[in-house]
Amino acid sequence: MKHFEITRQAIDPDAFRKQLLDPSCGAYVQFDGWVRNHNEGQRVLRLEYEVYEPLAVKEGQIIIDEAIERFGVTNACGVHRSGLLELSDVAVVVGVSSPHRDAAFRACRYIIDETKARLPIWKKEYYENGETEWVNCKHCGRHQSPGPEPGSDART
Amino acid sequence: MKHFEITRQAIDPDAFRKQLLDPSCGAYVQFDGWVRNHNEGQRVLRLEYEVYEPLAVKEGQIIIDEAIERFGVTNACGVHRSGLLELSDVAVVVGVSSPHRDAAFRACRYIIDETKARLPIWKKEYYENGETEWVNCKHCGRHQSPGPEPGSDART
Amino acid sequence: MKNIKVRYFAAYREETGIGSETVSTGAGTPAELFAECSVRHAGLQSYSAALVAINDEMSDWNTALCEDDEVLFFPPVAGG
Amino acid sequence: MKNIKVRYFAAYREETGIGSETVSTGAGTPAELFAECSVRHAGLQSYSAALVAINDEMSDWNTALCEDDEVLFFPPVAGG
């Protein structure tokens, strides 16, 4: 089973949920990331995800496996969009099924946190004033020392 | 807006999700409770929820309001089944939308935890061996002192 | 003595064999009333961690009862 | 000197104006290689908290580089 996918098509959260149905599970937790109409005081019109797919899929699968192993959940999946997205489009979905809810909540949170920190995915926001911005880069450029930091785990 | 409902009809998690869509929100967390095929080593065939609806709806709304106030999320809803349910049926759904994911996860967890502890809802499981059991009562009867405990908050 | 309507739910209803009864009682609180009802309905003693409501409001076991109150005895809940 | 293929993504690609280049370098690690590339492409210095991969495996900045390695420089990621 392919647990982590990158897609250029609209994500259907309901179809996604159905693939995780399991009669041994009493709990299902799903996180949806939606395209938001604002960021740091700017009106956002749309956004674009650039994804380095070979590594995103591989690292996404590693994160899913880590979550299943660490929290003992029955099943977990993730899907992330690439390309151009409009407001309220679904950017990412993570779902976890488990006999009990505590593990499902923790595993779902772990997967989305790690996905945002580790996958080679970049988000460019298009603003009302005509400007665009690679999210995260702005801050790194302004507030941190330039260049990679050898020895650090390099996570924002 | 009615934020907490009791229903005798099958719950449609996708329709439920759609009512919480909000362009100001980047995060949506949903918990589904599914009817599980086992409990404490017994095969479960189906189950029945008895709900004292006037108070369940009122207390459910209080819990939703507490979550919105405490975690600052944009919106939250819950729905719980009553009546007879089959395996893999959806027993309860809680959804929370928020600009950011941390609040959404915490609010969703709070609502389902409080729902299970505070709402006048009882679950009778029907087992493969023909027996039935009111869930929770078995343990309370065997392992705790009989009768209510005055002064305690009486939560299991 | 006060007239109080008592309602039993789920396992309590099955143990007592009734959904409700009206009692004339000297009990001042739900805790005292529950003890009194347990004498007549021994099955009620099998469960603790119960909840109580008065007139459709969640209550605690030491609230003062008033004439014509409706007291709801809830066995341990198990939603979700 | 080793031949290394370097690839730039997202903001790095826009800063350098190129998606990839092949360099002949004495750099022993991705950190040294990045410093070297930053001399030619000043824009690379604007961002920190970057990630690096070698031959499609996530790596760290001190891994030893080998002949014909493909090194991927990732500006700060922002999935979700």
CSV table of C-alpha atoms in Angstrom, one decimal:
chain,number,residue,atom,x,y,z
A,1,MET,CA,0.0,0.0,0.0
A,2,LYS,CA,1.2,3.4,-0.9
A,3,HIS,CA,0.9,5.5,2.2
A,4,PHE,CA,2.2,8.9,1.1
A,5,GLU,CA,1.5,10.5,-2.2
A,6,ILE,CA,2.1,13.8,-4.0
A,7,THR,CA,-0.6,14.8,-6.4
A,8,ARG,CA,-1.4,17.6,-8.9
A,9,GLN,CA,-5.1,16.8,-8.8
A,10,ALA,CA,-7.6,18.1,-6.2
A,11,ILE,CA,-7.6,16.0,-3.1
A,12,ASP,CA,-10.9,14.4,-2.1
A,13,PRO,CA,-10.8,14.2,1.7
A,14,ASP,CA,-13.8,11.8,1.8
A,15,ALA,CA,-12.3,9.3,-0.6
A,16,PHE,CA,-9.0,9.6,1.4
A,17,ARG,CA,-10.9,8.8,4.7
A,18,LYS,CA,-12.6,5.7,3.2
A,19,GLN,CA,-9.3,4.0,2.4
A,20,LEU,CA,-8.5,4.0,6.1
A,21,LEU,CA,-11.7,2.5,7.3
A,22,ASP,CA,-11.0,-0.6,9.4
A,23,PRO,CA,-13.5,-2.6,11.5
A,24,SER,CA,-10.8,-3.1,14.2
A,25,CYS,CA,-10.4,0.6,14.7
A,26,GLY,CA,-12.6,2.7,17.0
A,27,ALA,CA,-10.8,6.0,16.3
A,28,TYR,CA,-9.9,8.0,13.2
A,29,VAL,CA,-8.2,11.4,13.3
A,30,GLN,CA,-7.8,13.4,10.1
A,31,PHE,CA,-5.9,16.7,9.6
A,32,ASP,CA,-6.7,18.9,6.5
A,33,GLY,CA,-4.5,21.8,5.6
A,34,TRP,CA,-6.6,24.4,3.7
A,35,VAL,CA,-5.3,27.3,1.7
A,36,ARG,CA,-5.9,30.4,4.0
A,37,ASN,CA,-6.8,33.8,2.7
A,38,HIS,CA,-4.2,35.6,4.9
A,39,ASN,CA,-0.6,35.3,6.2
A,40,GLU,CA,1.2,37.7,8.5
A,41,GLY,CA,-1.2,40.5,7.7
A,42,GLN,CA,-1.2,40.1,3.9
A,43,ARG,CA,-4.2,39.0,1.8
A,44,VAL,CA,-3.3,35.9,0.0
A,45,LEU,CA,-5.0,35.3,-3.4
A,46,ARG,CA,-3.6,31.8,-4.2
A,47,LEU,CA,-0.4,29.8,-3.8
A,48,GLU,CA,1.9,27.4,-5.5
A,49,TYR,CA,3.6,24.4,-4.2
A,50,GLU,CA,6.9,23.3,-5.7
A,51,VAL,CA,7.7,19.7,-4.7
A,52,TYR,CA,10.8,17.6,-5.3
A,53,GLU,CA,8.7,14.5,-5.7
A,54,PRO,CA,11.2,11.6,-5.6
A,55,LEU,CA,12.4,12.6,-2.2
A,56,ALA,CA,9.1,14.0,-0.9
A,57,VAL,CA,7.4,10.6,-1.5
A,58,LYS,CA,10.3,8.7,0.0
A,59,GLU,CA,10.6,10.9,3.1
A,60,GLY,CA,6.8,11.0,3.5
A,61,GLN,CA,6.8,7.2,3.6
A,62,ILE,CA,9.5,7.2,6.3
A,63,ILE,CA,7.5,9.6,8.4
A,64,ILE,CA,4.4,7.4,8.1
A,65,ASP,CA,6.4,4.3,9.1
A,66,GLU,CA,7.9,6.2,12.1
A,67,ALA,CA,4.4,7.2,13.3
A,68,ILE,CA,3.0,3.6,13.0
A,69,GLU,CA,6.0,2.2,14.8
A,70,ARG,CA,6.2,4.9,17.5
A,71,PHE,CA,2.5,5.2,18.4
A,72,GLY,CA,1.3,1.7,17.5
A,73,VAL,CA,-1.6,2.8,15.3
A,74,THR,CA,-3.2,0.5,12.8
A,75,ASN,CA,-2.8,2.6,9.6
A,76,ALA,CA,-1.8,6.0,8.5
A,77,CYS,CA,-1.7,7.9,5.1
A,78,GLY,CA,-0.8,11.3,3.8
A,79,VAL,CA,-1.3,13.2,0.6
A,80,HIS,CA,0.1,16.6,-0.4
A,81,ARG,CA,-0.7,18.8,-3.4
A,82,SER,CA,1.8,20.2,-5.9
A,83,GLY,CA,1.1,23.0,-8.3
A,84,LEU,CA,-1.2,26.0,-8.2
A,85,LEU,CA,-4.0,26.1,-5.5
A,86,GLU,CA,-6.9,28.5,-4.9
A,87,LEU,CA,-8.3,29.7,-1.6
A,88,SER,CA,-9.9,26.9,0.5
A,89,ASP,CA,-8.4,24.2,-1.7
A,90,VAL,CA,-7.0,21.2,0.3
A,91,ALA,CA,-3.2,21.4,0.4
A,92,VAL,CA,-2.5,18.3,2.5
A,93,VAL,CA,-4.4,15.6,4.3
A,94,VAL,CA,-3.2,13.2,7.0
A,95,GLY,CA,-5.3,10.4,8.4
A,96,VAL,CA,-4.7,7.9,11.1
A,97,SER,CA,-6.9,4.9,12.3
A,98,SER,CA,-6.3,3.1,15.5
A,99,PRO,CA,-8.2,1.0,18.1
A,100,HIS,CA,-8.0,4.0,20.5
A,101,ARG,CA,-8.1,7.7,20.1
A,102,ASP,CA,-5.0,8.8,22.1
A,103,ALA,CA,-2.6,7.1,19.7
A,104,ALA,CA,-4.5,8.3,16.7
A,105,PHE,CA,-4.3,12.0,17.8
A,106,ARG,CA,-0.6,11.8,18.6
A,107,ALA,CA,0.3,10.0,15.4
A,108,CYS,CA,-1.6,12.4,13.2
A,109,ARG,CA,0.0,15.4,14.9
A,110,TYR,CA,3.4,13.8,14.5
A,111,ILE,CA,3.0,13.2,10.8
A,112,ILE,CA,1.8,16.7,9.9
A,113,ASP,CA,4.5,18.3,12.0
A,114,GLU,CA,7.3,16.2,10.5
A,115,THR,CA,5.8,16.6,7.0
A,116,LYS,CA,6.1,20.4,7.3
A,117,ALA,CA,9.6,20.2,8.7
A,118,ARG,CA,11.2,17.5,6.5
A,119,LEU,CA,9.7,17.2,3.1
A,120,PRO,CA,11.2,19.1,0.2
A,121,ILE,CA,8.1,21.2,-0.5
A,122,TRP,CA,8.1,25.0,-1.0
A,123,LYS,CA,5.2,27.3,-0.9
A,124,LYS,CA,5.0,30.5,-2.9
A,125,GLU,CA,2.2,32.9,-1.8
A,126,TYR,CA,0.6,35.4,-4.3
A,127,TYR,CA,-0.6,38.5,-2.5
A,128,GLU,CA,-3.3,41.1,-3.3
A,129,ASN,CA,-0.6,43.8,-3.9
A,130,GLY,CA,0.9,41.8,-6.7
A,131,GLU,CA,3.9,40.5,-4.8
A,132,THR,CA,4.9,36.9,-4.3
A,133,GLU,CA,6.9,35.4,-1.5
A,134,TRP,CA,8.5,32.0,-0.8
A,135,VAL,CA,7.1,31.3,2.7
A,136,ASN,CA,9.8,30.8,5.4
A,137,CYS,CA,12.6,32.2,3.3
A,138,LYS,CA,11.7,35.8,4.1
A,139,HIS,CA,12.2,35.3,7.8
A,140,CYS,CA,15.3,33.1,7.5
A,141,GLY,CA,16.9,35.8,5.3
A,142,ARG,CA,16.1,38.6,7.7
A,143,HIS,CA,16.5,37.2,11.1
A,144,GLN,CA,19.0,34.4,10.9
A,145,SER,CA,22.6,34.2,9.9
A,146,PRO,CA,23.1,33.4,6.2
A,147,GLY,CA,24.1,30.0,4.9
A,148,PRO,CA,23.4,26.5,6.2
A,149,GLU,CA,24.4,25.7,9.8
A,150,PRO,CA,26.7,22.6,9.7
A,151,GLY,CA,25.8,20.2,12.4
A,152,SER,CA,22.4,21.5,13.1
A,153,ASP,CA,19.4,19.5,12.0
A,154,ALA,CA,18.5,22.5,9.9
A,155,ARG,CA,14.8,22.5,10.7
A,156,THR,CA,12.8,25.7,10.9
B,1,MET,CA,-25.7,27.9,14.4
B,2,LYS,CA,-26.4,24.6,16.0
B,3,HIS,CA,-23.0,23.2,17.0
B,4,PHE,CA,-23.9,20.0,18.7
B,5,GLU,CA,-26.5,17.5,17.5
B,6,ILE,CA,-27.8,14.0,18.4
B,7,THR,CA,-29.1,12.1,15.4
B,8,ARG,CA,-30.8,8.7,14.7
B,9,GLN,CA,-29.6,8.9,11.0
B,10,ALA,CA,-26.3,7.8,9.6
B,11,ILE,CA,-23.7,10.5,10.0
B,12,ASP,CA,-22.1,11.8,6.7
B,13,PRO,CA,-18.5,12.8,7.8
B,14,ASP,CA,-18.0,14.6,4.4
B,15,ALA,CA,-21.1,16.8,4.7
B,16,PHE,CA,-20.1,17.4,8.3
B,17,ARG,CA,-16.6,18.6,7.2
B,18,LYS,CA,-18.0,21.0,4.6
B,19,GLN,CA,-20.1,23.0,7.1
B,20,LEU,CA,-16.8,23.9,8.8
B,21,LEU,CA,-15.0,25.1,5.7
B,22,ASP,CA,-13.7,28.7,6.2
B,23,PRO,CA,-11.3,30.7,4.0
B,24,SER,CA,-9.7,32.2,7.1
B,25,CYS,CA,-8.7,28.8,8.4
B,26,GLY,CA,-5.5,26.9,7.4
B,27,ALA,CA,-6.2,23.9,9.7
B,28,TYR,CA,-9.0,21.5,10.2
B,29,VAL,CA,-8.9,18.5,12.5
B,30,GLN,CA,-11.7,15.9,12.6
B,31,PHE,CA,-12.2,13.0,14.9
B,32,ASP,CA,-14.4,10.1,13.9
B,33,GLY,CA,-15.5,7.4,16.4
B,34,TRP,CA,-16.2,4.2,14.5
B,35,VAL,CA,-18.0,1.1,15.8
B,36,ARG,CA,-15.2,-1.4,16.5
B,37,ASN,CA,-15.5,-5.2,16.2
B,38,HIS,CA,-13.9,-6.0,19.6
B,39,ASN,CA,-13.8,-4.8,23.1
B,40,GLU,CA,-11.8,-6.3,26.0
B,41,GLY,CA,-11.3,-9.6,24.2
B,42,GLN,CA,-14.9,-10.0,23.1
B,43,ARG,CA,-16.2,-9.9,19.5
B,44,VAL,CA,-18.7,-7.1,19.1
B,45,LEU,CA,-21.5,-7.6,16.6
B,46,ARG,CA,-23.3,-4.3,16.9
B,47,LEU,CA,-24.2,-1.7,19.6
B,48,GLU,CA,-26.9,0.6,20.8
B,49,TYR,CA,-26.6,4.1,22.1
B,50,GLU,CA,-29.2,5.4,24.6
B,51,VAL,CA,-29.1,9.2,24.7
B,52,TYR,CA,-30.9,11.5,27.0
B,53,GLU,CA,-31.2,14.1,24.3
B,54,PRO,CA,-32.4,17.3,26.0
B,55,LEU,CA,-29.3,17.3,28.3
B,56,ALA,CA,-26.9,15.7,25.8
B,57,VAL,CA,-27.5,18.6,23.3
B,58,LYS,CA,-27.3,21.2,26.0
B,59,GLU,CA,-24.1,19.8,27.6
B,60,GLY,CA,-22.6,19.2,24.1
B,61,GLN,CA,-23.1,22.9,23.2
B,62,ILE,CA,-21.4,23.9,26.5
B,63,ILE,CA,-18.4,21.7,25.7
B,64,ILE,CA,-18.1,23.3,22.2
B,65,ASP,CA,-18.3,26.8,23.6
B,66,GLU,CA,-15.6,25.9,26.2
B,67,ALA,CA,-13.3,24.7,23.5
B,68,ILE,CA,-13.8,27.8,21.3
B,69,GLU,CA,-13.2,30.0,24.3
B,70,ARG,CA,-10.2,28.1,25.7
B,71,PHE,CA,-8.3,27.4,22.5
B,72,GLY,CA,-9.4,30.3,20.4
B,73,VAL,CA,-10.4,28.3,17.4
B,74,THR,CA,-12.7,29.7,14.7
B,75,ASN,CA,-15.4,27.0,14.7
B,76,ALA,CA,-16.2,23.6,16.1
B,77,CYS,CA,-19.0,21.1,15.8
B,78,GLY,CA,-20.0,17.7,17.1
B,79,VAL,CA,-22.6,15.1,16.2
B,80,HIS,CA,-23.4,11.8,18.1
B,81,ARG,CA,-25.6,8.9,17.0
B,82,SER,CA,-28.4,7.4,19.0
B,83,GLY,CA,-30.0,4.0,18.4
B,84,LEU,CA,-28.7,0.8,16.8
B,85,LEU,CA,-25.4,0.8,15.0
B,86,GLU,CA,-23.5,-1.8,13.0
B,87,LEU,CA,-19.8,-2.4,12.7
B,88,SER,CA,-17.8,0.5,11.1
B,89,ASP,CA,-20.8,2.8,11.4
B,90,VAL,CA,-19.8,6.3,12.5
B,91,ALA,CA,-20.8,6.8,16.2
B,92,VAL,CA,-19.5,10.4,16.7
B,93,VAL,CA,-17.8,13.1,14.7
B,94,VAL,CA,-16.0,16.2,16.1
B,95,GLY,CA,-14.5,18.8,13.7
B,96,VAL,CA,-12.5,22.0,14.5
B,97,SER,CA,-11.3,24.7,12.1
B,98,SER,CA,-8.7,27.2,13.0
B,99,PRO,CA,-6.1,29.5,11.4
B,100,HIS,CA,-3.3,27.3,12.9
B,101,ARG,CA,-3.1,23.5,13.6
B,102,ASP,CA,-2.0,23.5,17.2
B,103,ALA,CA,-5.2,25.0,18.5
B,104,ALA,CA,-7.3,22.8,16.2
B,105,PHE,CA,-5.7,19.6,17.5
B,106,ARG,CA,-6.1,20.5,21.1
B,107,ALA,CA,-9.7,21.7,20.8
B,108,CYS,CA,-10.7,18.6,18.9
B,109,ARG,CA,-9.1,16.4,21.6
B,110,TYR,CA,-10.8,18.4,24.4
B,111,ILE,CA,-14.2,18.1,22.8
B,112,ILE,CA,-14.2,14.3,22.3
B,113,ASP,CA,-12.7,13.7,25.8
B,114,GLU,CA,-15.3,15.8,27.5
B,115,THR,CA,-18.1,14.4,25.3
B,116,LYS,CA,-17.2,10.9,26.4
B,117,ALA,CA,-17.0,11.9,30.1
B,118,ARG,CA,-19.9,14.3,30.5
B,119,LEU,CA,-22.8,13.6,28.0
B,120,PRO,CA,-25.7,11.4,29.2
B,121,ILE,CA,-25.0,8.7,26.6
B,122,TRP,CA,-24.8,5.0,27.2
B,123,LYS,CA,-23.5,2.2,25.0
B,124,LYS,CA,-24.8,-1.3,25.0
B,125,GLU,CA,-22.6,-3.8,23.2
B,126,TYR,CA,-24.0,-7.0,21.6
B,127,TYR,CA,-21.5,-9.8,21.6
B,128,GLU,CA,-21.0,-12.9,19.5
B,129,ASN,CA,-21.8,-15.2,22.4
B,130,GLY,CA,-25.3,-13.6,22.7
B,131,GLU,CA,-24.7,-11.5,25.8
B,132,THR,CA,-25.0,-7.8,26.0
B,133,GLU,CA,-23.3,-5.3,28.3
B,134,TRP,CA,-23.6,-1.7,29.2
B,135,VAL,CA,-20.1,-0.4,28.7
B,136,ASN,CA,-18.3,1.0,31.7
B,137,CYS,CA,-20.9,-0.3,34.2
B,138,LYS,CA,-19.3,-3.7,34.3
B,139,HIS,CA,-16.0,-2.2,35.6
B,140,CYS,CA,-17.7,0.2,37.9
B,141,GLY,CA,-19.6,-2.6,39.5
B,142,ARG,CA,-16.7,-4.9,39.9
B,143,HIS,CA,-13.9,-2.7,40.9
B,144,GLN,CA,-15.3,0.3,42.6
B,145,SER,CA,-17.4,0.9,45.7
B,146,PRO,CA,-21.1,0.9,45.0
B,147,GLY,CA,-23.2,4.1,44.8
B,148,PRO,CA,-22.4,7.6,43.9
B,149,GLU,CA,-19.5,9.3,45.6
B,150,PRO,CA,-20.8,12.6,47.0
B,151,GLY,CA,-18.4,15.4,46.4
B,152,SER,CA,-16.5,13.7,43.6
B,153,ASP,CA,-17.0,15.0,40.1
B,154,ALA,CA,-18.2,11.5,39.3
B,155,ARG,CA,-16.3,11.2,36.0
B,156,THR,CA,-15.0,7.8,34.9
C,1,MET,CA,-41.5,15.5,52.9
C,2,LYS,CA,-41.1,16.6,49.3
C,3,ASN,CA,-42.6,15.1,46.1
C,4,ILE,CA,-39.8,14.3,43.7
C,5,LYS,CA,-39.9,12.7,40.3
C,6,VAL,CA,-37.1,10.2,39.8
C,7,ARG,CA,-35.9,9.0,36.3
C,8,TYR,CA,-33.7,6.0,35.7
C,9,PHE,CA,-31.6,5.6,32.5
C,10,ALA,CA,-29.9,2.7,30.7
C,11,ALA,CA,-28.5,0.2,33.2
C,12,TYR,CA,-30.4,1.8,36.0
C,13,ARG,CA,-33.7,1.5,34.1
C,14,GLU,CA,-33.0,-2.2,33.4
C,15,GLU,CA,-32.0,-2.8,37.1
C,16,THR,CA,-35.1,-1.1,38.5
C,17,GLY,CA,-37.4,-2.3,35.8
C,18,ILE,CA,-38.9,1.2,35.6
C,19,GLY,CA,-38.1,4.4,33.7
C,20,SER,CA,-39.5,6.8,36.4
C,21,GLU,CA,-41.3,7.0,39.7
C,22,THR,CA,-42.6,9.7,41.9
C,23,VAL,CA,-41.5,9.5,45.5
C,24,SER,CA,-42.4,11.3,48.7
C,25,THR,CA,-39.1,11.7,50.5
C,26,GLY,CA,-37.3,13.3,53.4
C,27,ALA,CA,-34.0,13.2,51.4
C,28,GLY,CA,-32.3,16.6,51.3
C,29,THR,CA,-29.9,15.9,48.4
C,30,PRO,CA,-29.6,13.6,45.4
C,31,ALA,CA,-27.0,11.5,47.3
C,32,GLU,CA,-29.6,10.9,50.1
C,33,LEU,CA,-32.3,10.2,47.6
C,34,PHE,CA,-30.1,7.7,45.7
C,35,ALA,CA,-29.4,5.9,48.9
C,36,GLU,CA,-33.1,5.7,49.7
C,37,CYS,CA,-34.0,4.5,46.2
C,38,SER,CA,-31.2,1.9,46.5
C,39,VAL,CA,-33.1,0.3,49.4
C,40,ARG,CA,-36.1,-0.3,47.2
C,41,HIS,CA,-34.0,-1.1,44.0
C,42,ALA,CA,-31.0,-3.1,45.1
C,43,GLY,CA,-29.6,-3.2,41.6
C,44,LEU,CA,-28.8,0.5,41.8
C,45,GLN,CA,-26.0,-0.3,44.2
C,46,SER,CA,-24.0,-2.2,41.5
C,47,TYR,CA,-22.7,1.0,39.8
C,48,SER,CA,-20.8,4.0,41.0
C,49,ALA,CA,-19.2,6.9,39.1
C,50,ALA,CA,-22.7,7.9,38.3
C,51,LEU,CA,-23.9,11.4,37.3
C,52,VAL,CA,-27.0,13.3,38.5
C,53,ALA,CA,-29.1,16.0,36.9
C,54,ILE,CA,-31.9,18.1,38.4
C,55,ASN,CA,-34.5,19.5,36.1
C,56,ASP,CA,-32.4,18.9,33.0
C,57,GLU,CA,-29.3,20.6,34.4
C,58,MET,CA,-26.2,18.6,35.4
C,59,SER,CA,-25.9,18.8,39.1
C,60,ASP,CA,-23.8,17.5,42.0
C,61,TRP,CA,-24.7,15.0,44.6
C,62,ASN,CA,-25.0,17.6,47.4
C,63,THR,CA,-27.4,20.1,45.9
C,64,ALA,CA,-30.5,20.8,48.0
C,65,LEU,CA,-33.6,19.2,46.6
C,66,CYS,CA,-36.8,21.3,46.2
C,67,GLU,CA,-40.5,20.3,46.0
C,68,ASP,CA,-41.4,18.9,42.5
C,69,ASP,CA,-37.8,18.6,41.3
C,70,GLU,CA,-37.2,16.0,38.6
C,71,VAL,CA,-34.0,14.1,39.5
C,72,LEU,CA,-32.3,12.1,36.8
C,73,PHE,CA,-29.9,9.3,37.8
C,74,PHE,CA,-27.4,8.5,35.1
C,75,PRO,CA,-25.2,5.4,35.4
C,76,PRO,CA,-21.6,5.7,34.2
C,77,VAL,CA,-21.7,7.3,30.7
C,78,ALA,CA,-20.0,5.9,27.7
C,79,GLY,CA,-20.5,8.1,24.7
C,80,GLY,CA,-18.2,8.0,21.6
D,1,MET,CA,39.0,17.7,-7.6
D,2,LYS,CA,35.6,16.0,-8.0
D,3,ASN,CA,32.8,16.4,-10.5
D,4,ILE,CA,29.6,17.1,-8.7
D,5,LYS,CA,26.2,17.9,-10.0
D,6,VAL,CA,24.4,20.6,-8.0
D,7,ARG,CA,20.7,21.2,-8.2
D,8,TYR,CA,18.8,24.3,-6.9
D,9,PHE,CA,15.2,24.4,-5.8
D,10,ALA,CA,12.5,27.0,-5.3
D,11,ALA,CA,14.0,30.3,-4.0
D,12,TYR,CA,17.5,29.0,-4.7
D,13,ARG,CA,16.6,28.3,-8.3
D,14,GLU,CA,15.2,31.8,-8.6
D,15,GLU,CA,18.3,33.4,-6.9
D,16,THR,CA,20.8,31.6,-9.1
D,17,GLY,CA,18.7,31.7,-12.2
D,18,ILE,CA,19.6,28.0,-12.9
D,19,GLY,CA,18.1,24.7,-11.9
D,20,SER,CA,21.4,22.8,-12.0
D,21,GLU,CA,25.0,23.0,-12.8
D,22,THR,CA,28.0,20.6,-12.8
D,23,VAL,CA,31.0,21.8,-10.9
D,24,SER,CA,34.6,20.6,-10.6
D,25,THR,CA,35.3,21.2,-6.9
D,26,GLY,CA,37.7,20.6,-4.1
D,27,ALA,CA,34.9,20.8,-1.5
D,28,GLY,CA,34.8,17.8,0.8
D,29,THR,CA,31.3,18.3,2.2
D,30,PRO,CA,28.0,19.9,1.2
D,31,ALA,CA,28.7,22.7,3.6
D,32,GLU,CA,32.0,23.5,1.8
D,33,LEU,CA,30.3,23.1,-1.6
D,34,PHE,CA,27.5,25.5,-0.5
D,35,ALA,CA,30.0,28.1,0.6
D,36,GLU,CA,31.8,27.8,-2.8
D,37,CYS,CA,28.6,28.1,-4.8
D,38,SER,CA,27.6,31.1,-2.7
D,39,VAL,CA,30.7,33.0,-4.1
D,40,ARG,CA,29.4,32.6,-7.6
D,41,HIS,CA,25.7,33.0,-6.6
D,42,ALA,CA,25.5,35.7,-4.0
D,43,GLY,CA,21.7,35.2,-3.6
D,44,LEU,CA,22.2,31.8,-1.9
D,45,GLN,CA,23.5,33.5,1.2
D,46,SER,CA,20.1,35.1,1.9
D,47,TYR,CA,18.7,31.9,3.4
D,48,SER,CA,19.6,29.7,6.2
D,49,ALA,CA,18.0,26.7,7.8
D,50,ALA,CA,18.4,24.9,4.5
D,51,LEU,CA,18.4,21.2,3.9
D,52,VAL,CA,20.7,19.1,1.8
D,53,ALA,CA,20.3,15.8,0.0
D,54,ILE,CA,22.8,13.7,-1.8
D,55,ASN,CA,21.7,11.3,-4.6
D,56,ASP,CA,18.0,11.6,-3.5
D,57,GLU,CA,18.7,10.8,0.2
D,58,MET,CA,18.4,13.4,2.9
D,59,SER,CA,21.9,14.1,4.2
D,60,ASP,CA,23.7,16.3,6.6
D,61,TRP,CA,26.1,19.1,5.9
D,62,ASN,CA,29.2,17.2,6.9
D,63,THR,CA,28.8,14.0,4.8
D,64,ALA,CA,31.9,13.3,2.6
D,65,LEU,CA,31.2,14.0,-1.1
D,66,CYS,CA,32.2,11.5,-3.7
D,67,GLU,CA,32.9,11.8,-7.4
D,68,ASP,CA,29.7,12.2,-9.5
D,69,ASP,CA,27.5,12.8,-6.5
D,70,GLU,CA,24.3,14.8,-7.2
D,71,VAL,CA,23.9,17.4,-4.4
D,72,LEU,CA,20.5,19.0,-3.9
D,73,PHE,CA,20.3,22.3,-2.1
D,74,PHE,CA,16.9,22.9,-0.5
D,75,PRO,CA,15.9,26.3,0.8
D,76,PRO,CA,13.8,26.3,4.0
D,77,VAL,CA,10.9,24.0,3.4
D,78,ALA,CA,7.2,25.0,3.9
D,79,GLY,CA,4.9,22.1,3.2
D,80,GLY,CA,1.3,22.0,4.5
